[in-house]
Coordinates of C-alpha atoms in Angstrom, one line a residue:
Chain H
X1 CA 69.3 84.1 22.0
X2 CA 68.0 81.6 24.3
X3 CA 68.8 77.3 23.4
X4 CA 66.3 74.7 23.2
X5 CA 64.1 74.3 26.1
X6 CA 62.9 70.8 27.7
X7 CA 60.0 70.3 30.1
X8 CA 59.8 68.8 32.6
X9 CA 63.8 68.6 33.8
X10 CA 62.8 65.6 35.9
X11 CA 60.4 63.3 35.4
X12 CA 59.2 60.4 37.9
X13 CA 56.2 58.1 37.4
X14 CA 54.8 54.7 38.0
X15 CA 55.4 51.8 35.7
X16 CA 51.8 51.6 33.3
X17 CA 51.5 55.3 33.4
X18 CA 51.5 57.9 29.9
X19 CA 54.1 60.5 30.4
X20 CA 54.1 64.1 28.3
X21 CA 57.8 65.4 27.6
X22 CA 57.8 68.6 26.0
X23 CA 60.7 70.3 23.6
X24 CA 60.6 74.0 23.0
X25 CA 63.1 74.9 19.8
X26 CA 65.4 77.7 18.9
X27 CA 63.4 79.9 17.2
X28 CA 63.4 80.1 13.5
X29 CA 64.8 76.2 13.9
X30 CA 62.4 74.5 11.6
X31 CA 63.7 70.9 11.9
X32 CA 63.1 69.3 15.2
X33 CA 65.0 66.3 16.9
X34 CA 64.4 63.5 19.5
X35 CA 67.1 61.5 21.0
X36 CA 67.0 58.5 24.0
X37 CA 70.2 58.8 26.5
X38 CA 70.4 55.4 28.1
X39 CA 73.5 53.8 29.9
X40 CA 73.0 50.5 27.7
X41 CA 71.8 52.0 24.6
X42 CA 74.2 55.4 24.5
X43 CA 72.6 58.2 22.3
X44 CA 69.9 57.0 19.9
X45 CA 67.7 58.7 17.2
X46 CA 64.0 58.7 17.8
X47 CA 62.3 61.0 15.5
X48 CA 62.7 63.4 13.3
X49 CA 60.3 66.7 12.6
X50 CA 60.6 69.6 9.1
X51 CA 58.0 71.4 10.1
X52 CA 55.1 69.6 11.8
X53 CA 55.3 66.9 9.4
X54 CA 57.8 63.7 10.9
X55 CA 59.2 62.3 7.5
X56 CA 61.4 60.1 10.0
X57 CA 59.7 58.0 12.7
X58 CA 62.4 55.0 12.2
X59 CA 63.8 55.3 16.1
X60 CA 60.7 54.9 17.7
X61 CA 61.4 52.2 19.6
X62 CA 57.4 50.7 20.2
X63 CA 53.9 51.9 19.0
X64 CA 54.1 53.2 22.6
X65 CA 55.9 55.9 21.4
X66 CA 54.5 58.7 19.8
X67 CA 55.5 62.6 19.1
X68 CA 53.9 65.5 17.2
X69 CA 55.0 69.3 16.4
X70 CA 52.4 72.6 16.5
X71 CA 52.8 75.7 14.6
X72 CA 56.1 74.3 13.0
X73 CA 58.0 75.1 17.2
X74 CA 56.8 73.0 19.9
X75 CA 57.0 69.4 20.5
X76 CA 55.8 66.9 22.4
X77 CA 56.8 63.3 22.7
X78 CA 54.3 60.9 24.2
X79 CA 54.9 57.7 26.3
X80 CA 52.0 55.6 26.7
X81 CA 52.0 52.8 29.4
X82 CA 55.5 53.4 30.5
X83 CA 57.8 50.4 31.0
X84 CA 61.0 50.4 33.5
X85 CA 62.8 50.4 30.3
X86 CA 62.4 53.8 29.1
X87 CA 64.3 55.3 32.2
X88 CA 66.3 57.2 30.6
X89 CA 67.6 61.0 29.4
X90 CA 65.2 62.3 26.5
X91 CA 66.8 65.1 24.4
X92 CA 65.1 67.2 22.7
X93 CA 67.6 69.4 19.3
X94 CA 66.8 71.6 16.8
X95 CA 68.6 72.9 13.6
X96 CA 67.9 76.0 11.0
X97 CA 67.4 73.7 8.2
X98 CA 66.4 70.4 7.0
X99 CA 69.8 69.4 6.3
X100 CA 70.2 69.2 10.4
X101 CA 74.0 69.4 10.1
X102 CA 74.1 71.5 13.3
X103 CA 71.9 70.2 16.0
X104 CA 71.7 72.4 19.4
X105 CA 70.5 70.8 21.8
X106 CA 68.1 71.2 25.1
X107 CA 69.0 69.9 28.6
X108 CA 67.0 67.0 28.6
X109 CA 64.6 65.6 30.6
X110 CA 65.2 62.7 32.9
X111 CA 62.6 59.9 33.2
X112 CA 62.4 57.4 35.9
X113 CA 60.3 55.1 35.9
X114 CA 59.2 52.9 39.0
Chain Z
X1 CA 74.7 47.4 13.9
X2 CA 76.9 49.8 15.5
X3 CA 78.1 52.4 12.6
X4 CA 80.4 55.0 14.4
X5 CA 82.9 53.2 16.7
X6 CA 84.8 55.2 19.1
X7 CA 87.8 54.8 21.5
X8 CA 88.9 55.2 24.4
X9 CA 86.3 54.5 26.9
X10 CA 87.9 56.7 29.1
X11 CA 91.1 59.3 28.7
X12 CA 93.2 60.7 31.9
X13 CA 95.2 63.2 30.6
X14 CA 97.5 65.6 32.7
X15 CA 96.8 69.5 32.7
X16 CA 98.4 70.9 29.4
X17 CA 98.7 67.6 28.0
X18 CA 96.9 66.6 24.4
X19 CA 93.8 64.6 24.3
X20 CA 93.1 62.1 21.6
X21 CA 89.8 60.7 21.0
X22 CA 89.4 58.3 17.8
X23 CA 86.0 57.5 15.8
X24 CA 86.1 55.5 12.4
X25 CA 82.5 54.8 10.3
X26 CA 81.4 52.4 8.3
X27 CA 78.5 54.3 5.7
X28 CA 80.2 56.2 3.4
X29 CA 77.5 58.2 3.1
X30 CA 77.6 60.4 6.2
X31 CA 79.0 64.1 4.9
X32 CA 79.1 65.8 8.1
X33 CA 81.4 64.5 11.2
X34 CA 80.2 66.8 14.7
X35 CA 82.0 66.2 18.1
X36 CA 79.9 67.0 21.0
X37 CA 80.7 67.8 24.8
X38 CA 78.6 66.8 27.2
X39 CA 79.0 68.1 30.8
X40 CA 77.0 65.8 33.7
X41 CA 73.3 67.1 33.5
X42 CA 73.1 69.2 30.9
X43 CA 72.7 68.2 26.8
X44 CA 74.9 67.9 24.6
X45 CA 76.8 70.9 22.7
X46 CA 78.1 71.0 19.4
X47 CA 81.9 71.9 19.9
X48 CA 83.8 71.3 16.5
X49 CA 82.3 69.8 13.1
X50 CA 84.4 68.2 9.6
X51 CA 83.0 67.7 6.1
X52 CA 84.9 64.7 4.2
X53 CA 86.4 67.1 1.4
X54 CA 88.7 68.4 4.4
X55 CA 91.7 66.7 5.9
X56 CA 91.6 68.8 9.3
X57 CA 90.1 72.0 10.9
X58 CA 91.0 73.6 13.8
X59 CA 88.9 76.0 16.3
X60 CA 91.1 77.0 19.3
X61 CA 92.9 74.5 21.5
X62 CA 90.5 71.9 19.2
X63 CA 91.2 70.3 15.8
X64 CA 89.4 67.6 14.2
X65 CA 91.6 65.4 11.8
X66 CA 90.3 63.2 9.3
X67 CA 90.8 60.2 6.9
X68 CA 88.4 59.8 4.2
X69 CA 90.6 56.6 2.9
X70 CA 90.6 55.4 6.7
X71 CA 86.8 56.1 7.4
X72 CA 88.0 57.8 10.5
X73 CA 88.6 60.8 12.1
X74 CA 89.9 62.3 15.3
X75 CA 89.5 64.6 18.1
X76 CA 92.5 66.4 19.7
X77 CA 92.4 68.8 22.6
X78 CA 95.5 70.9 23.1
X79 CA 96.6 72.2 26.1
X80 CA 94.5 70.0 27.7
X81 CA 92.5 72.2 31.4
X82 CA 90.8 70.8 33.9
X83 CA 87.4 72.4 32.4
X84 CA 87.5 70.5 29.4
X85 CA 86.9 67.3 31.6
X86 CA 83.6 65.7 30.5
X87 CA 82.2 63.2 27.8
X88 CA 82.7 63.5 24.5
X89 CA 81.0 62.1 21.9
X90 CA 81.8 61.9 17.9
X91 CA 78.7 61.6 15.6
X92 CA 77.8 61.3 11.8
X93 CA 75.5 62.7 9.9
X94 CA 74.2 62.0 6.1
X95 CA 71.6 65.0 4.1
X96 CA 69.5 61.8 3.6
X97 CA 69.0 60.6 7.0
X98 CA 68.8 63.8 9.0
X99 CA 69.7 61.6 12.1
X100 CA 72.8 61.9 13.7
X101 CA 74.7 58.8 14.7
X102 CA 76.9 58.9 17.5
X103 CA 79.8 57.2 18.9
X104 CA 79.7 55.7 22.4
X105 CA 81.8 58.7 24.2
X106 CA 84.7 59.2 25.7
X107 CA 84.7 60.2 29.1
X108 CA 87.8 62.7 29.8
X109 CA 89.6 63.3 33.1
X110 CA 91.9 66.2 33.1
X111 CA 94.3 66.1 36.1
X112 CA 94.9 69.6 37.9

């Protein structure tokens, strides 16, 4: 069946500008993941979706940042007032349950900010 | 605080040789030890996973070992081919936190 699903692949804007990233699930995945891919940082957790509830907001990494979930599949995280700093890879995974011991994830989508 | 270490940075191995990659953890209460394979531009994909009641598992040319006592655990590639060249990151997971953890990655040359 087809993988997680990230939109847009690439992603290019101008420092002070809100960006829209977008994270499609595996179907039937009800837990939902977002991860930062930076060359300082390495992976980090962002936030954390069961359903279209986010019991785990603790990676957000400013008030900035902001996600929400629709119908229990798609996602999108929010970046309000983007700084140079948040050029990075966002990745977007999904599990079956709420355990989230296997997480598949999407391609990602890279953000440059200028 | 970092809490999944892992080593090397980098790894050159010949074609058909064995690729090591360590991790070791400090919370005890992760339960669920994924490696992950990551090829440039493209995610991350689960490749090979461990709980903590088992010693070692292997799925192909990979086998995860692992030392509860230690707090760490290993990645070896057999038979190491050129293919298999990319990063490769160990993570950690506990039921509580949902969130995986991940090491820093290992980036892995295979030589033809």
């Amino acid at each position: 069946g087809a993988g997680v699903s990230q939109s847009p692949s690439n992603k290019v804007t101008e420092k002070g500008k809100d960006v829209e990233l977008r994270c499609d699930p595996i179907s039937g995945h009800t837990a939902l993941y977002w991860y930062r891919q930076s060359l300082g940082q390495g992976l980090e957790f962002l936030i954390y979706f069961q359903g279209n509830s986010a019991p785990d907001k603790s990676g957000l990494p400013s008030d900035r940042f902001s996600a929400e979930r629709t119908g229990g599949s798609v996602s999108t995280l929010t970046i309000q007032r983007t700084q140079q700093e948040d050029s990075a890879v966002y990745l977007c995974a999904s599990s079956f349950t709420s355990g989230g011991y296997e997480q598949f994830f999407g391609p990602g989508t890279r953000l440059t900010v200028l | 605080q970092q809490q999944v270490k892992q080593s090397p940075q980098s790894l050159i191995v010949q074609k058909g040789g064995i690729s090591i990659i360590n991790c070791a953890y400090e919370n005890t209460a992760f339960d669920y030890f994924p490696w992950y394979q990551q090829f440039p531009g493209k995610g991350p994909a689960l490749l090979i996973a461990i709980r903590p009641d088992v010693s070692e598992k292997k799925e192909g040319r990979f086998t995860i070992s692992f030392n509860k006592s230690a707090k760490q655990f290993s990645l070896h590639i057999m038979d190491s081919q050129p293919g298999d060249s990319a990063t490769y990151f160990c993570a950690a997971i506990s039921g509580s936190a949902r969130q995986l953890t991940f090491g820093s990655g290992t980036q892995l040359t295979v030589l033809p």
